[in-house]
XYZ file of C-alpha atoms in Angstrom:
266
model
C -29.242 27.285 -12.496
C -29.626 27.125 -8.733
C -33.391 26.432 -9.178
C -32.612 23.486 -11.521
C -30.028 22.108 -9.005
C -32.586 22.388 -6.141
C -35.212 20.589 -8.451
C -32.713 17.776 -9.095
C -31.955 17.536 -5.372
C -35.694 17.212 -4.697
C -35.884 14.422 -7.152
C -33.188 12.494 -5.312
C -30.562 12.675 -8.111
C -27.345 11.513 -6.661
C -25.029 13.906 -8.740
C -26.346 17.091 -7.210
C -23.050 17.928 -5.452
C -21.339 17.549 -8.758
C -23.651 19.919 -10.329
C -23.040 22.572 -7.563
C -19.261 22.159 -8.171
C -19.722 22.635 -11.813
C -21.820 25.783 -11.419
C -19.019 27.219 -9.133
C -16.736 26.928 -12.211
C -19.376 28.116 -14.735
C -20.867 30.911 -12.913
C -18.533 33.707 -13.794
C -18.977 33.067 -17.529
C -22.781 32.176 -17.654
C -24.467 33.929 -14.759
C -25.199 37.236 -16.312
C -26.394 35.908 -19.657
C -30.057 35.901 -20.675
C -31.142 32.556 -22.241
C -31.807 34.129 -25.749
C -28.238 35.428 -25.708
C -26.629 31.959 -25.537
C -25.197 31.028 -28.969
C -22.942 28.358 -30.391
C -20.192 30.914 -30.590
C -20.480 31.691 -26.826
C -20.368 27.978 -25.940
C -17.457 27.407 -28.290
C -15.635 30.317 -26.546
C -16.304 28.922 -23.173
C -14.788 25.588 -24.462
C -11.675 27.285 -25.702
C -11.093 29.319 -22.633
C -12.101 26.802 -19.899
C -9.001 24.986 -18.604
C -10.525 21.615 -18.231
C -10.920 18.254 -20.135
C -13.357 17.820 -22.892
C -15.399 15.398 -20.710
C -15.721 18.148 -17.955
C -16.758 20.804 -20.512
C -19.305 18.554 -22.054
C -20.731 17.846 -18.557
C -20.825 21.508 -17.684
C -22.645 22.514 -20.820
C -24.903 19.425 -20.487
C -25.923 20.853 -17.189
C -26.654 24.237 -18.607
C -28.692 22.698 -21.349
C -30.712 20.643 -18.858
C -31.375 23.714 -16.657
C -32.537 25.719 -19.685
C -34.857 22.801 -20.750
C -36.364 22.700 -17.352
C -36.972 26.475 -17.383
C -38.899 26.008 -20.661
C -41.083 23.206 -19.318
C -41.888 25.188 -16.167
C -42.742 28.295 -18.241
C -39.851 30.481 -16.873
C -38.500 31.027 -20.363
C -40.180 30.938 -23.606
C -37.729 28.765 -25.495
C -34.574 26.964 -24.433
C -31.692 27.489 -26.771
C -29.733 24.640 -28.067
C -26.460 24.572 -26.268
C -23.414 23.574 -28.335
C -21.087 20.946 -26.910
C -17.788 19.659 -28.066
C -17.604 16.236 -29.579
C -17.129 13.490 -27.060
C -13.602 11.904 -27.375
C -13.792 8.261 -28.301
C -13.547 6.165 -25.202
C -11.204 3.192 -24.996
C -11.924 1.705 -21.705
C -9.641 -1.249 -20.956
C -11.265 -4.613 -20.346
C -9.777 -7.607 -18.580
C -9.210 -11.072 -19.992
C -10.477 -13.851 -17.704
C -6.874 -14.646 -16.766
C -6.250 -11.035 -15.888
C -9.424 -10.927 -13.791
C -8.407 -13.974 -11.792
C -4.897 -12.479 -11.217
C -6.584 -9.175 -10.066
C -9.039 -11.087 -7.818
C -6.064 -12.944 -6.210
C -4.571 -9.434 -5.560
C -7.701 -8.290 -3.554
C -6.625 -8.858 -0.097
C -9.350 -7.060 1.875
C -12.724 -9.024 1.902
C -14.849 -6.008 0.954
C -12.621 -5.339 -2.061
C -12.626 -8.918 -3.269
C -16.501 -9.007 -2.895
C -16.852 -5.761 -4.914
C -14.521 -7.169 -7.585
C -16.739 -10.234 -7.959
C -19.927 -8.208 -8.087
C -18.243 -5.618 -10.393
C -18.007 -8.285 -13.072
C -21.113 -10.478 -12.356
C -23.514 -7.630 -12.177
C -21.598 -5.150 -14.515
C -23.132 -2.423 -12.449
C -21.986 1.168 -11.836
C -19.870 1.647 -8.843
C -22.353 3.766 -7.056
C -25.010 1.040 -7.491
C -22.841 -1.597 -5.996
C -21.759 0.551 -2.983
C -25.446 1.547 -2.427
C -26.544 -2.096 -2.437
C -28.229 -3.347 0.881
C -29.024 -6.893 1.882
C -32.797 -6.265 1.669
C -32.598 -6.074 -2.092
C -30.558 -9.216 -2.599
C -32.578 -12.433 -2.929
C -30.144 -15.246 -2.607
C -32.717 -18.016 -3.087
C -33.928 -16.500 -6.397
C -30.520 -15.411 -7.500
C -31.565 -11.659 -8.036
C -30.352 -8.231 -6.927
C -32.282 -4.986 -7.171
C -29.706 -2.308 -7.735
C -32.189 0.573 -7.299
C -32.829 1.588 -3.815
C -36.452 2.107 -2.656
C -37.541 5.518 -3.257
C -34.787 6.316 -5.779
C -36.238 7.691 -9.047
C -34.663 6.001 -12.146
C -32.545 8.539 -13.998
C -30.611 8.046 -17.332
C -28.234 5.914 -15.392
C -30.734 3.263 -14.535
C -30.215 0.767 -11.875
C -31.900 -2.482 -13.130
C -32.796 -5.760 -11.351
C -30.168 -8.323 -12.338
C -29.833 -12.089 -12.001
C -26.951 -13.441 -9.997
C -24.962 -16.242 -11.252
C -23.476 -19.100 -9.095
C -20.264 -17.343 -8.482
C -21.946 -14.171 -7.356
C -24.417 -16.153 -5.077
C -21.698 -18.134 -3.395
C -19.555 -14.955 -2.718
C -22.657 -13.222 -1.356
C -23.793 -16.103 0.841
C -20.300 -15.985 2.520
C -20.654 -12.229 2.947
C -24.061 -12.464 4.294
C -23.048 -14.926 6.990
C -20.275 -12.544 8.160
C -22.442 -9.200 7.717
C -22.164 -6.582 10.429
C -24.603 -4.002 8.723
C -27.291 -3.592 6.061
C -24.651 -2.847 3.408
C -23.353 -5.425 1.128
C -19.995 -3.841 0.657
C -19.018 -2.823 4.170
C -15.915 -2.584 6.276
C -15.975 -2.771 9.950
C -19.722 -2.583 9.982
C -19.784 0.635 8.018
C -20.770 1.438 4.489
C -17.765 1.718 2.009
C -18.015 5.228 0.427
C -15.321 4.656 -2.225
C -13.476 1.476 -3.427
C -10.817 3.399 -5.273
C -8.058 3.082 -2.551
C -8.619 -0.728 -2.302
C -8.480 -1.035 -6.163
C -5.273 1.045 -6.297
C -3.608 -1.320 -3.707
C -4.817 -4.520 -5.557
C -3.768 -2.906 -8.784
C -0.213 -2.491 -7.471
C -0.011 -6.044 -6.295
C -1.448 -7.374 -9.532
C 1.003 -5.302 -11.679
C -1.712 -3.653 -13.834
C -4.326 -1.008 -13.218
C -7.960 -1.809 -12.659
C -10.688 0.668 -11.850
C -14.242 -0.038 -10.836
C -15.450 0.949 -14.315
C -12.886 -1.436 -15.763
C -14.990 -4.233 -14.351
C -18.355 -2.917 -15.668
C -16.807 -2.651 -19.029
C -15.216 -6.180 -18.641
C -18.442 -7.762 -17.760
C -20.148 -6.182 -20.784
C -17.366 -7.309 -23.134
C -17.627 -10.903 -21.839
C -21.321 -10.864 -22.506
C -20.737 -9.716 -26.035
C -17.901 -12.186 -26.681
C -20.206 -14.968 -25.484
C -22.767 -13.885 -28.183
C -25.409 -12.467 -25.925
C -27.800 -10.297 -27.787
C -27.143 -6.501 -27.677
C -30.678 -5.779 -26.406
C -30.206 -8.227 -23.567
C -26.938 -6.636 -22.634
C -28.448 -3.265 -22.770
C -31.025 -4.369 -20.173
C -28.394 -5.819 -17.954
C -26.323 -2.679 -18.079
C -29.319 -0.407 -17.422
C -29.193 1.229 -20.916
C -32.430 2.862 -22.018
C -32.011 1.154 -25.393
C -29.351 -0.788 -27.224
C -27.869 1.958 -29.273
C -25.260 2.879 -26.705
C -24.576 -0.895 -26.129
C -24.187 -1.369 -29.843
C -21.775 1.531 -30.203
C -19.488 0.175 -27.503
C -19.754 -3.535 -27.388
C -21.090 -4.867 -30.857
C -17.551 -5.296 -32.141
C -16.802 -7.816 -29.437
C -19.497 -10.212 -30.481
C -18.558 -13.249 -32.543
C -21.436 -12.389 -34.867
C -20.265 -8.817 -35.483
C -20.671 -8.064 -39.248
C -20.506 -11.827 -40.220
C -23.656 -11.598 -42.297
C -22.085 -8.580 -44.262
C -18.793 -10.367 -44.579
C -20.615 -13.496 -45.869
C -22.407 -11.628 -48.615
C -18.908 -10.618 -50.169
C -18.343 -13.822 -52.083
C -18.540 -14.812 -55.831
């Protein structure tokens, strides 16, 4: 496992620290087992005895499976066993109406929180991508932002190049004129490591909870509601294909199952 984590760190994967923390929790159960001893029953017992959420257990077992697969590819083990994981709970992420978003934006007092909120919806990007964004990857004339830093290897959580609409460009121009560092989201000339505290304060003022991921989900829902094709939304979100997009956002489209419903006439 440690070899796998070191390999991921060398590849520039951002979630390495999370993997190390996961292994600390997993090590007592899994460290002394040979790969060919891993069975569904063992994984199911781990799930039953591990005092953690289903999402955490799925993440930990996913890391184990990835480490075994890497071991097979590098010839360290003959065959990587398939690792059982509990079924993912259905996610029901809240999204905002446009009126709710305007109210939340009004509640964003700090300039860096307000700018993040605007970019959160208009780029529908993951929080880490927005917080890592630097001015050299923002083209205000062309209205484009490259969310993937130079040298970062694209992972399953892709960071695409996205177009910026007029609202985003206007907010970015104002921020660019007042910039004090290379970071788009900055406070006092320093990179902002987490926007959660600012969102918590704005949520309290607005009277309803909004997280950074709420805005990513909101942007995707608004695109679907506007009839944007699922493959286009998938590219905007950085999904490898539109199956994930279809699963989460197809039902918000005005065209959803309309052809099927239209066939049910006599």
